[in-house]
């Protein structure tokens, strides 16, 4: 039977990356996506911006919405301080299965909790299920029309505190117009746009960093 693109991406990791070396996993995926098959990872250019925000926030508790193959999961987790935790939500079981293997190849299982399910179902259960108080950093990279409803849900569930940082991928391409309007006009956020390019292309895209003011 035919393999899927995520399966071929995992194969490239297992062939070209060194077990336990997160940077080699990131490099292997970027090489595969640039030279073999495009895939919707945040990529190396926007990935550097992601890295700088993670390092600046130095978060103890991170939430990622939309794991896909685990590329940004590995980038973020590789920069976390000891005892910090990254919870990543993925509702497609096939993608979740691939992501688990990519995260394991990077040797980051201890820092990552991959939860298989939909953000709308799991965000309200974060406190009771995982003992989370609030998130220091949230990386939004799932369905673009879900960024705004899930942000409002995180507010309602008390998962954001004064200073929590939301970092959203694809605010230009494919675009998240309602989310962008919200975080840029709401008095409860200070927002900043980081201009970049759509992963592995010359098309404009960018990340929006929004700090919750409480
Ligand atoms: C119930 C749905 C909302 N809740 C959800 N909860 C948990 N996981 C969810 C999820 N939504 C989607 N997901 C998962 O996130 C991932 C979805 C990501 C969607 N991303 C994009 O569409 C995307 C698309 C592009 C793109 C850009 C240009 C282009 F020509 C083609 C594609 C680039 C990107 O960087 C992207 O992130 C999948 O793994 C999906 O299974
Ligand atoms: Mg994306």
Short mmCIF file of C-alpha atoms and ligand atoms in Angstrom, two decimals:
data_model
loop_
_atom_site.label_atom_id
_atom_site.label_comp_id
_atom_site.label_asym_id
_atom_site.label_seq_id
_atom_site.Cartn_x
_atom_site.Cartn_y
_atom_site.Cartn_z
CA UNK A 1 0.00 0.00 0.00
CA UNK A 2 1.07 3.59 -0.64
CA UNK A 3 2.90 5.41 2.16
CA UNK A 4 1.66 8.81 3.33
CA UNK A 5 3.73 12.01 3.32
CA UNK A 6 4.02 12.00 7.14
CA UNK A 7 5.30 8.40 6.95
CA UNK A 8 7.90 9.43 4.36
CA UNK A 9 8.87 12.41 6.53
CA UNK A 10 9.37 10.04 9.51
CA UNK A 11 11.47 7.78 7.25
CA UNK A 12 13.72 10.73 6.40
CA UNK A 13 14.19 11.43 10.12
CA UNK A 14 15.05 7.81 10.91
CA UNK A 15 17.45 7.66 7.95
CA UNK A 16 19.21 11.02 8.32
CA UNK A 17 18.90 12.19 11.92
CA UNK A 18 20.85 11.01 14.97
CA UNK A 19 18.77 9.48 17.76
CA UNK A 20 18.65 11.83 20.75
CA UNK A 21 19.78 14.85 18.74
CA UNK A 22 16.81 17.22 18.31
CA UNK A 23 18.67 19.63 16.04
CA UNK A 24 19.51 16.82 13.61
CA UNK A 25 15.80 15.86 13.57
CA UNK A 26 14.84 19.46 12.72
CA UNK A 27 17.54 19.60 10.02
CA UNK A 28 16.43 16.27 8.51
CA UNK A 29 12.79 17.40 8.26
CA UNK A 30 13.72 20.77 6.76
CA UNK A 31 15.96 19.06 4.18
CA UNK A 32 13.17 16.60 3.29
CA UNK A 33 10.60 19.39 2.93
CA UNK A 34 12.86 21.68 0.95
CA UNK A 35 14.30 19.06 -1.44
CA UNK A 36 11.80 16.19 -1.51
CA UNK A 37 8.22 17.01 -0.42
CA UNK A 38 6.78 20.25 0.98
CA UNK A 39 4.97 19.80 4.29
CA UNK A 40 3.23 22.30 6.58
CA UNK A 41 5.88 22.47 9.31
CA UNK A 42 6.61 25.94 10.66
CA UNK A 43 9.97 25.50 8.91
CA UNK A 44 13.48 26.84 9.42
CA UNK A 45 12.94 30.57 8.79
CA UNK A 46 9.85 31.03 11.00
CA UNK A 47 11.39 28.35 13.24
CA UNK A 48 14.21 30.72 14.17
CA UNK A 49 11.66 33.31 15.28
CA UNK A 50 9.87 30.58 17.27
CA UNK A 51 13.18 29.63 18.89
CA UNK A 52 13.88 33.23 19.91
CA UNK A 53 10.43 33.66 21.47
CA UNK A 54 10.74 30.34 23.37
CA UNK A 55 14.17 31.35 24.66
CA UNK A 56 12.91 34.80 25.70
CA UNK A 57 9.84 33.42 27.52
CA UNK A 58 11.79 30.48 29.02
CA UNK A 59 8.45 28.80 29.76
CA UNK A 60 7.70 26.19 32.41
CA UNK A 61 4.35 25.28 30.80
CA UNK A 62 3.77 25.32 27.03
CA UNK A 63 0.67 24.39 25.01
CA UNK A 64 0.88 23.61 21.28
CA UNK A 65 -2.31 23.39 19.23
CA UNK A 66 -1.80 21.15 16.20
CA UNK A 67 1.15 18.76 16.48
CA UNK A 68 1.07 17.45 12.89
CA UNK A 69 4.40 15.57 12.55
CA UNK A 70 6.00 17.09 15.64
CA UNK A 71 8.49 19.45 13.96
CA UNK A 72 7.67 22.50 16.09
CA UNK A 73 7.14 20.24 19.11
CA UNK A 74 10.79 19.13 18.81
CA UNK A 75 12.01 22.70 18.19
CA UNK A 76 10.23 24.01 21.28
CA UNK A 77 10.94 21.06 23.59
CA UNK A 78 14.66 21.12 22.75
CA UNK A 79 14.85 24.66 24.22
CA UNK A 80 12.88 24.07 27.43
CA UNK A 81 14.53 24.32 30.86
CA UNK A 82 14.66 21.14 32.99
CA UNK A 83 11.26 20.12 34.46
CA UNK A 84 9.41 22.33 31.94
CA UNK A 85 6.54 20.61 30.15
CA UNK A 86 5.07 20.91 26.65
CA UNK A 87 1.53 19.64 26.08
CA UNK A 88 0.69 19.25 22.39
CA UNK A 89 -2.82 18.53 21.07
CA UNK A 90 -3.38 16.54 17.86
CA UNK A 91 -6.73 15.09 16.88
CA UNK A 92 -5.69 13.08 13.80
CA UNK A 93 -4.53 9.65 15.08
CA UNK A 94 -2.32 9.01 12.04
CA UNK A 95 -0.46 12.30 12.50
CA UNK A 96 -0.27 11.69 16.27
CA UNK A 97 1.34 8.29 15.66
CA UNK A 98 4.00 9.81 13.39
CA UNK A 99 4.63 12.73 15.77
CA UNK A 100 5.18 10.36 18.72
CA UNK A 101 7.94 8.61 16.76
CA UNK A 102 9.55 11.88 15.67
CA UNK A 103 9.52 13.16 19.27
CA UNK A 104 10.94 9.83 20.48
CA UNK A 105 13.72 9.89 17.84
CA UNK A 106 14.69 13.33 19.17
CA UNK A 107 14.80 11.85 22.69
CA UNK A 108 12.28 14.37 24.03
CA UNK A 109 9.53 12.08 25.36
CA UNK A 110 10.17 13.21 28.96
CA UNK A 111 9.40 16.87 28.10
CA UNK A 112 6.44 16.32 25.81
CA UNK A 113 2.90 15.14 26.52
CA UNK A 114 1.13 14.47 23.21
CA UNK A 115 -2.63 14.38 23.80
CA UNK A 116 -4.70 12.81 21.05
CA UNK A 117 -7.92 14.80 20.74
CA UNK A 118 -9.56 18.07 19.75
CA UNK A 119 -8.49 21.37 21.33
CA UNK A 120 -12.11 22.31 22.06
CA UNK A 121 -12.56 19.17 24.14
CA UNK A 122 -9.20 19.24 25.93
CA UNK A 123 -8.62 22.93 26.74
CA UNK A 124 -11.41 22.84 29.39
CA UNK A 125 -9.80 19.76 30.95
CA UNK A 126 -6.18 20.97 31.14
CA UNK A 127 -6.28 21.92 34.82
CA UNK A 128 -7.99 18.78 36.13
CA UNK A 129 -6.22 16.29 33.79
CA UNK A 130 -2.67 17.65 33.72
CA UNK A 131 -2.43 19.81 36.81
CA UNK A 132 -1.80 22.89 34.67
CA UNK A 133 -2.40 26.24 36.36
CA UNK A 134 -1.68 28.61 33.45
CA UNK A 135 0.40 28.42 30.28
CA UNK A 136 3.44 30.66 29.88
CA UNK A 137 3.48 30.11 26.11
CA UNK A 138 0.90 28.85 23.58
CA UNK A 139 1.90 28.02 19.98
CA UNK A 140 -1.11 28.08 17.64
CA UNK A 141 -0.64 26.10 14.43
CA UNK A 142 -3.83 24.10 13.97
CA UNK A 143 -6.87 24.88 11.78
CA UNK A 144 -6.76 28.61 11.14
CA UNK A 145 -10.46 29.19 11.82
CA UNK A 146 -9.98 27.68 15.29
CA UNK A 147 -7.32 30.13 16.56
CA UNK A 148 -9.91 32.68 17.75
CA UNK A 149 -12.47 30.35 19.36
CA UNK A 150 -9.71 28.42 21.13
CA UNK A 151 -8.07 31.64 22.38
CA UNK A 152 -11.40 32.77 23.83
CA UNK A 153 -11.83 29.31 25.37
CA UNK A 154 -8.36 29.50 26.99
CA UNK A 155 -9.31 32.91 28.45
CA UNK A 156 -12.59 31.54 29.78
CA UNK A 157 -10.86 28.50 31.31
CA UNK A 158 -8.38 30.72 33.15
CA UNK A 159 -5.43 29.16 31.35
CA UNK A 160 -3.79 32.54 30.59
CA UNK A 161 -2.14 34.80 33.15
CA UNK A 162 -0.76 38.35 32.95
CA UNK A 163 2.23 37.93 30.64
CA UNK A 164 1.22 34.67 28.93
CA UNK A 165 2.48 34.71 25.35
CA UNK A 166 0.44 33.48 22.36
CA UNK A 167 2.52 32.82 19.23
CA UNK A 168 0.44 32.16 16.11
CA UNK A 169 1.72 30.69 12.84
CA UNK A 170 0.31 31.55 9.38
CA UNK A 171 -1.33 34.85 10.21
CA UNK A 172 -0.80 35.89 6.56
CA UNK A 173 -0.77 32.58 4.65
CA UNK A 174 -3.21 30.82 4.83
CA UNK A 175 -4.23 33.70 7.13
CA UNK A 176 -6.22 34.04 10.33
CA UNK A 177 -8.06 37.35 9.84
CA UNK A 178 -10.57 37.13 12.70
CA UNK A 179 -7.85 36.08 15.18
CA UNK A 180 -5.52 38.86 14.03
CA UNK A 181 -8.27 41.49 14.31
CA UNK A 182 -9.06 40.26 17.83
CA UNK A 183 -5.56 40.23 19.33
CA UNK A 184 -4.62 43.50 17.62
CA UNK A 185 -7.74 45.43 18.72
CA UNK A 186 -8.39 43.90 22.15
CA UNK A 187 -7.16 45.98 25.12
CA UNK A 188 -6.30 42.66 26.79
CA UNK A 189 -3.39 41.96 24.39
CA UNK A 190 -0.24 43.62 23.15
CA UNK A 191 0.52 42.24 19.71
CA UNK A 192 3.60 42.21 17.47
CA UNK A 193 3.97 40.88 13.91
CA UNK A 194 7.14 39.04 12.88
CA UNK A 195 7.35 39.17 9.10
CA UNK A 196 8.77 36.05 7.47
CA UNK A 197 7.96 33.60 4.68
CA UNK A 198 5.75 30.56 4.26
CA UNK A 199 7.85 27.52 5.11
CA UNK A 200 10.26 26.50 2.33
CA UNK A 201 8.91 29.20 -0.06
CA UNK A 202 9.29 32.89 -0.95
CA UNK A 203 5.62 33.62 -0.22
CA UNK A 204 5.08 36.12 2.61
CA UNK A 205 3.84 34.77 5.92
CA UNK A 206 4.54 35.64 9.53
CA UNK A 207 4.07 34.94 13.21
CA UNK A 208 1.98 37.10 15.54
CA UNK A 209 3.19 37.32 19.12
CA UNK A 210 0.47 38.45 21.53
CA UNK A 211 1.02 39.03 25.25
CA UNK A 212 -2.07 38.60 27.46
CA UNK A 213 -2.40 41.56 29.83
CA UNK A 214 -4.79 39.89 32.29
C1 LIG B 1 -11.53 20.38 15.92
C2 LIG B 1 -10.55 21.12 15.08
C3 LIG B 1 -9.76 22.13 15.92
N1 LIG B 1 -8.99 21.47 16.93
C4 LIG B 1 -7.86 20.74 16.73
N2 LIG B 1 -7.37 20.06 17.77
C5 LIG B 1 -6.25 19.29 17.62
N3 LIG B 1 -5.57 19.18 16.46
C6 LIG B 1 -6.05 19.86 15.41
C7 LIG B 1 -7.20 20.68 15.49
N4 LIG B 1 -7.39 21.27 14.28
C8 LIG B 1 -6.41 20.80 13.46
N5 LIG B 1 -5.61 19.96 14.14
C9 LIG B 1 -4.40 19.31 13.64
O1 LIG B 1 -3.44 20.36 13.43
C10 LIG B 1 -2.84 20.22 12.13
C11 LIG B 1 -3.46 21.21 11.20
C12 LIG B 1 -2.79 22.27 10.82
C13 LIG B 1 -3.42 23.24 9.87
N6 LIG B 1 -2.34 23.99 9.25
C14 LIG B 1 -2.50 24.47 8.02
O2 LIG B 1 -3.56 24.34 7.41
C15 LIG B 1 -1.33 25.11 7.39
C16 LIG B 1 -1.38 25.33 6.02
C17 LIG B 1 -0.31 25.92 5.35
C18 LIG B 1 -0.40 26.14 3.91
C19 LIG B 1 0.00 27.35 3.35
C20 LIG B 1 -0.08 27.56 1.97
C21 LIG B 1 -0.56 26.55 1.15
F1 LIG B 1 -0.62 26.72 -0.18
C22 LIG B 1 -0.95 25.32 1.71
C23 LIG B 1 -0.87 25.12 3.07
C24 LIG B 1 0.85 26.28 6.05
C25 LIG B 1 0.90 26.07 7.44
O3 LIG B 1 2.00 26.41 8.17
C26 LIG B 1 -0.18 25.50 8.12
O4 LIG B 1 -0.08 25.34 9.48
C27 LIG B 1 -3.16 18.80 11.69
O5 LIG B 1 -2.21 17.92 12.25
C28 LIG B 1 -4.54 18.60 12.30
O6 LIG B 1 -4.86 17.24 12.48
MG1 LIG B 2 1.60 26.43 10.24
#
